[in-house]
Tab-separated table of C-alpha atoms in Angstrom:
chain	number	residue	atom	x	y	z
A	1	LEU	CA	-24.989	33.032	-3.089
A	2	TYR	CA	-23.658	34.410	0.190
A	3	ILE	CA	-21.487	33.246	3.088
A	4	SER	CA	-23.593	32.544	6.147
A	5	ALA	CA	-20.700	31.728	8.502
A	6	ILE	CA	-16.925	31.316	8.662
A	7	ILE	CA	-15.829	28.628	11.104
A	8	ILE	CA	-12.251	27.750	12.093
A	9	GLN	CA	-12.021	24.191	13.365
A	10	THR	CA	-8.686	22.976	14.743
A	11	ARG	CA	-8.364	19.231	15.296
A	12	SER	CA	-6.127	19.585	18.338
A	13	TRP	CA	-5.826	16.771	20.849
A	14	PRO	CA	-7.573	15.911	23.110
A	15	GLU	CA	-9.991	18.846	22.778
A	16	LEU	CA	-11.503	20.108	19.541
A	17	GLU	CA	-11.148	23.872	19.129
A	18	THR	CA	-13.840	25.701	17.162
A	19	SER	CA	-14.293	29.427	16.663
A	20	ILE	CA	-16.801	31.361	14.557
A	21	LEU	CA	-15.081	34.295	12.822
A	22	TYR	CA	-18.209	35.513	11.104
A	23	GLN	CA	-21.907	34.660	11.071
A	24	ARG	CA	-24.612	36.355	9.065
A	25	SER	CA	-27.154	35.392	11.686
A	26	GLU	CA	-27.133	33.432	14.932
A	27	CYS	CA	-26.132	29.828	14.275
A	28	GLU	CA	-25.766	26.763	16.472
A	29	LEU	CA	-23.103	24.106	16.151
A	30	PRO	CA	-22.911	21.672	14.551
A	31	ILE	CA	-23.922	23.072	11.178
A	32	GLU	CA	-25.310	20.232	9.069
A	33	HIS	CA	-24.645	20.672	5.383
A	34	THR	CA	-24.642	18.859	2.049
A	35	ALA	CA	-21.373	19.402	0.183
A	36	LYS	CA	-20.415	18.688	-3.425
A	37	LEU	CA	-17.633	16.122	-3.808
A	38	SER	CA	-17.605	16.292	-7.609
A	39	ASP	CA	-19.879	17.371	-10.429
A	40	LYS	CA	-22.059	14.315	-9.782
A	41	LEU	CA	-21.592	13.325	-6.141
A	42	LYS	CA	-22.355	14.968	-2.803
A	43	SER	CA	-22.028	14.116	0.869
A	44	HIS	CA	-23.367	15.071	4.263
A	45	VAL	CA	-20.941	17.032	6.456
A	46	SER	CA	-21.204	18.147	10.058
A	47	LEU	CA	-19.247	21.299	10.921
A	48	GLY	CA	-18.080	22.735	14.198
A	49	LYS	CA	-18.686	20.054	16.805
A	50	ASN	CA	-17.270	16.675	15.784
A	51	ARG	CA	-13.544	16.091	15.342
A	52	ASN	CA	-14.163	14.639	11.874
A	53	THR	CA	-16.612	16.376	9.565
A	54	GLY	CA	-17.542	13.297	7.510
A	55	VAL	CA	-15.201	14.043	4.601
A	56	PHE	CA	-11.401	14.120	4.327
A	57	LEU	CA	-10.742	16.447	1.398
A	58	ASP	CA	-7.055	15.547	1.135
A	59	MET	CA	-8.176	12.147	-0.215
A	60	ARG	CA	-9.690	13.700	-3.344
A	61	ALA	CA	-7.006	12.337	-5.690
A	62	GLY	CA	-7.716	8.876	-4.290
A	63	TRP	CA	-11.444	9.231	-4.950
A	64	GLN	CA	-10.700	10.161	-8.551
A	65	TRP	CA	-8.335	7.192	-8.949
A	66	VAL	CA	-10.992	4.812	-7.631
A	67	GLU	CA	-13.635	6.193	-9.976
A	68	GLU	CA	-11.256	5.716	-12.932
A	69	ASN	CA	-10.317	2.145	-11.920
A	70	ALA	CA	-13.520	0.600	-10.535
A	71	GLN	CA	-15.328	-0.461	-13.722
A	72	ASP	CA	-16.892	-3.945	-13.302
A	73	LYS	CA	-14.897	-4.573	-10.107
A	74	SER	CA	-15.818	-6.098	-6.785
A	75	VAL	CA	-14.562	-3.709	-4.096
A	76	LEU	CA	-13.825	-4.050	-0.375
A	77	ASN	CA	-13.578	-0.724	1.468
A	78	LEU	CA	-11.956	-1.223	4.889
A	79	PHE	CA	-12.033	1.482	7.589
A	80	SER	CA	-14.692	2.941	5.334
A	81	TYR	CA	-15.847	5.731	7.701
A	82	THR	CA	-18.656	7.536	5.800
A	83	SER	CA	-17.842	5.484	2.667
A	84	ILE	CA	-16.898	8.254	0.257
A	85	PHE	CA	-14.675	5.822	-1.646
A	86	SER	CA	-17.752	3.658	-2.169
A	87	LEU	CA	-19.610	6.517	-3.863
A	88	PHE	CA	-16.785	7.020	-6.333
A	89	ALA	CA	-16.372	3.279	-6.937
A	90	LEU	CA	-20.064	2.953	-7.788
A	91	GLU	CA	-19.943	6.079	-9.942
A	92	GLY	CA	-17.042	4.412	-11.755
A	93	GLY	CA	-19.078	1.283	-12.477
A	94	ALA	CA	-18.168	-1.106	-9.638
A	95	LYS	CA	-20.242	-4.314	-9.477
A	96	LYS	CA	-20.434	-4.255	-5.677
A	97	VAL	CA	-18.831	-2.521	-2.709
A	98	ILE	CA	-18.546	-3.902	0.827
A	99	ASN	CA	-17.994	-1.034	3.302
A	100	MET	CA	-16.661	-2.067	6.694
A	101	ASP	CA	-16.087	0.082	9.798
A	102	MET	CA	-16.461	-0.322	13.560
A	103	SER	CA	-18.449	2.914	13.979
A	104	ALA	CA	-22.215	2.504	13.703
A	105	GLY	CA	-22.618	6.288	13.470
A	106	ALA	CA	-20.208	6.558	10.527
A	107	LEU	CA	-22.001	3.748	8.707
A	108	ARG	CA	-25.375	5.428	9.222
A	109	THR	CA	-23.953	8.526	7.568
A	110	ALA	CA	-22.526	6.305	4.821
A	111	GLN	CA	-25.960	4.885	4.077
A	112	ARG	CA	-27.379	8.393	4.117
A	113	ASN	CA	-24.734	9.470	1.587
A	114	HIS	CA	-25.628	6.631	-0.752
A	115	ASN	CA	-29.332	7.406	-0.479
A	116	LEU	CA	-28.568	11.078	-1.065
A	117	ASN	CA	-26.899	10.236	-4.371
A	118	GLY	CA	-29.336	7.503	-5.405
A	119	ILE	CA	-26.371	5.488	-6.536
A	120	SER	CA	-26.173	2.144	-4.759
A	121	GLN	CA	-29.090	0.222	-6.365
A	122	GLY	CA	-28.379	-2.677	-4.017
A	123	LYS	CA	-24.680	-2.764	-4.917
A	124	ALA	CA	-23.388	-1.321	-1.597
A	125	ASN	CA	-23.348	-3.157	1.735
A	126	PHE	CA	-22.454	-1.633	5.112
A	127	VAL	CA	-20.942	-3.921	7.742
A	128	LYS	CA	-20.141	-2.948	11.345
A	129	ARG	CA	-17.037	-4.853	12.408
A	130	ASP	CA	-13.804	-4.460	14.325
A	131	ILE	CA	-11.734	-5.172	11.222
A	132	LEU	CA	-8.731	-6.729	12.959
A	133	LYS	CA	-11.083	-9.263	14.548
A	134	SER	CA	-13.063	-9.932	11.380
A	135	ARG	CA	-10.794	-11.667	8.884
A	136	LYS	CA	-13.258	-14.498	8.286
A	137	GLN	CA	-16.171	-12.115	7.877
A	138	PHE	CA	-14.645	-9.897	5.218
A	139	SER	CA	-12.932	-12.770	3.412
A	140	SER	CA	-16.314	-14.515	3.139
A	141	TYR	CA	-17.572	-11.655	0.959
A	142	GLY	CA	-14.687	-12.046	-1.488
A	143	PRO	CA	-12.656	-12.512	-3.470
A	144	PHE	CA	-12.259	-8.893	-4.557
A	145	ASP	CA	-10.724	-7.112	-7.524
A	146	LEU	CA	-9.927	-3.975	-5.522
A	147	ILE	CA	-9.377	-3.555	-1.784
A	148	ILE	CA	-9.130	-0.073	-0.269
A	149	THR	CA	-7.643	0.264	3.192
A	150	ASP	CA	-7.343	3.591	5.027
A	151	PRO	CA	-6.689	2.787	8.712
A	152	PRO	CA	-5.738	5.301	11.407
A	153	PRO	CA	-1.961	5.588	11.974
A	154	TYR	CA	-2.609	4.474	15.564
A	155	GLN	CA	-5.711	3.962	17.648
A	156	LYS	CA	-5.513	2.843	21.264
A	157	LYS	CA	-6.622	-0.784	21.710
A	158	ALA	CA	-7.904	-0.899	18.112
A	159	PHE	CA	-4.955	-0.351	15.753
A	160	ARG	CA	-1.319	-0.501	16.860
A	161	GLY	CA	0.299	1.043	13.816
A	162	TRP	CA	2.509	-0.780	11.310
A	163	GLN	CA	2.489	-4.175	13.057
A	164	ASP	CA	-1.286	-4.365	12.674
A	165	TYR	CA	-1.193	-2.810	9.213
A	166	LYS	CA	1.242	-5.459	7.972
A	167	ARG	CA	-0.959	-8.243	9.317
A	168	LEU	CA	-4.009	-6.661	7.670
A	169	LEU	CA	-2.234	-6.377	4.316
A	170	GLY	CA	-1.475	-10.095	4.397
A	171	TRP	CA	-5.167	-10.839	4.910
A	172	CYS	CA	-6.097	-8.486	2.081
A	173	LYS	CA	-3.700	-10.227	-0.279
A	174	ASP	CA	-5.431	-13.544	0.457
A	175	CYS	CA	-8.814	-11.982	-0.455
A	176	LEU	CA	-7.747	-10.603	-3.837
A	177	ASN	CA	-8.578	-12.070	-7.206
A	178	GLU	CA	-5.719	-12.777	-9.563
A	179	ASN	CA	-4.433	-9.460	-10.972
A	180	GLY	CA	-6.188	-7.635	-8.129
A	181	THR	CA	-5.150	-4.263	-6.727
A	182	LEU	CA	-4.717	-2.851	-3.232
A	183	LEU	CA	-5.175	0.878	-2.670
A	184	VAL	CA	-3.319	1.526	0.576
A	185	SER	CA	-3.198	4.742	2.572
A	186	LEU	CA	-1.021	5.956	5.420
A	187	ASN	CA	-1.466	9.293	7.174
A	188	ASN	CA	1.585	9.247	9.432
A	189	PRO	CA	3.810	12.359	9.238
A	190	HIS	CA	6.783	10.438	10.652
A	191	VAL	CA	6.972	8.134	7.608
A	192	THR	CA	8.054	9.262	4.133
A	193	HIS	CA	6.526	8.096	0.858
A	194	GLN	CA	9.710	6.176	0.059
A	195	GLN	CA	9.765	4.439	3.435
A	196	PHE	CA	6.134	3.392	3.014
A	197	LYS	CA	6.807	2.172	-0.511
A	198	ASP	CA	9.820	0.158	0.707
A	199	GLU	CA	7.738	-1.442	3.470
A	200	LEU	CA	5.051	-2.379	0.943
A	201	GLY	CA	7.729	-3.862	-1.315
A	202	ASP	CA	8.851	-6.092	1.566
A	203	CYS	CA	5.245	-7.182	2.178
A	204	PHE	CA	4.577	-7.865	-1.515
A	205	PRO	CA	7.819	-8.932	-3.238
A	206	GLU	CA	5.773	-10.247	-6.174
A	207	THR	CA	4.283	-6.803	-6.925
A	208	LYS	CA	3.778	-6.113	-10.634
A	209	GLU	CA	3.401	-2.369	-10.276
A	210	MET	CA	3.347	0.188	-7.473
A	211	THR	CA	1.928	3.643	-8.220
A	212	ILE	CA	2.144	6.631	-5.872
A	213	ILE	CA	-1.002	8.743	-6.220
A	214	ASP	CA	-0.024	12.379	-5.827
A	215	SER	CA	-2.180	14.753	-3.806
A	216	CYS	CA	-4.351	17.248	-5.655
A	217	ALA	CA	-2.619	20.513	-6.498
A	218	GLU	CA	-4.741	22.529	-4.055
A	219	ILE	CA	-3.689	20.336	-1.092
A	220	LYS	CA	-0.443	21.801	0.219
A	221	GLU	CA	1.733	19.768	2.594
A	222	ASN	CA	4.367	21.339	4.840
A	223	ASP	CA	6.652	18.462	3.871
A	224	PRO	CA	5.428	16.722	0.683
A	225	SER	CA	7.618	13.688	1.392
A	226	LYS	CA	5.752	13.019	4.653
A	227	GLY	CA	2.188	14.000	3.802
A	228	LEU	CA	-0.711	11.686	3.073
A	229	LYS	CA	0.604	8.554	1.379
A	230	LEU	CA	-1.648	6.784	-1.121
A	231	ILE	CA	-0.265	3.930	-3.206
A	232	ALA	CA	-1.887	1.513	-5.662
A	233	VAL	CA	-0.277	-1.946	-5.469
A	234	SER	CA	-1.000	-4.278	-8.403
A	235	LEU	CA	-0.408	-7.948	-7.625
């Protein structure tokens, strides 16, 4: 085992900054690679050219939670990107997973990931939709036992932050089976865990349980109170 290259990739805006600190031999970007996600699962990643590599490693605690809570469940994975949550849901025994995203490229990688792991066996579907314009479409696949939603904090013309998130959460609630669970994520450094939890409490006053899923120990936040927020809401 040896290191073939060391790449520093900074997700600055609007330009992506990439520098190669070391390379054993001449290499071209992007570097396409298969990475281990766990002892059993792996994923395609693309390094050095695209803003997003295909995997968000800070979500690892969420993947583990899904694997531990997906047995025999029908799952809806919204803003699914390359559908890593789907892999862990299926590994955890989910009956079916509907993955929905507006990016055809991300969904192609998602299908590639599922084929790579030989895990779907017809249990995973991949649907290209603008989610905020697709309430009828995703509700028609339900109802669901678990809905995962990981939208961008803000995306011009596509997602306007909390006002759209709140509307989406209402739709998700209507698509849940009795005793269903929402796994909700927010990656907005201007909002604390407590503020997000309070907002969710206002949206779901009938909540039976709300569990904050802590980040993995190796993921260090500058301000832990404002880092990635991942909460399981049991209704």
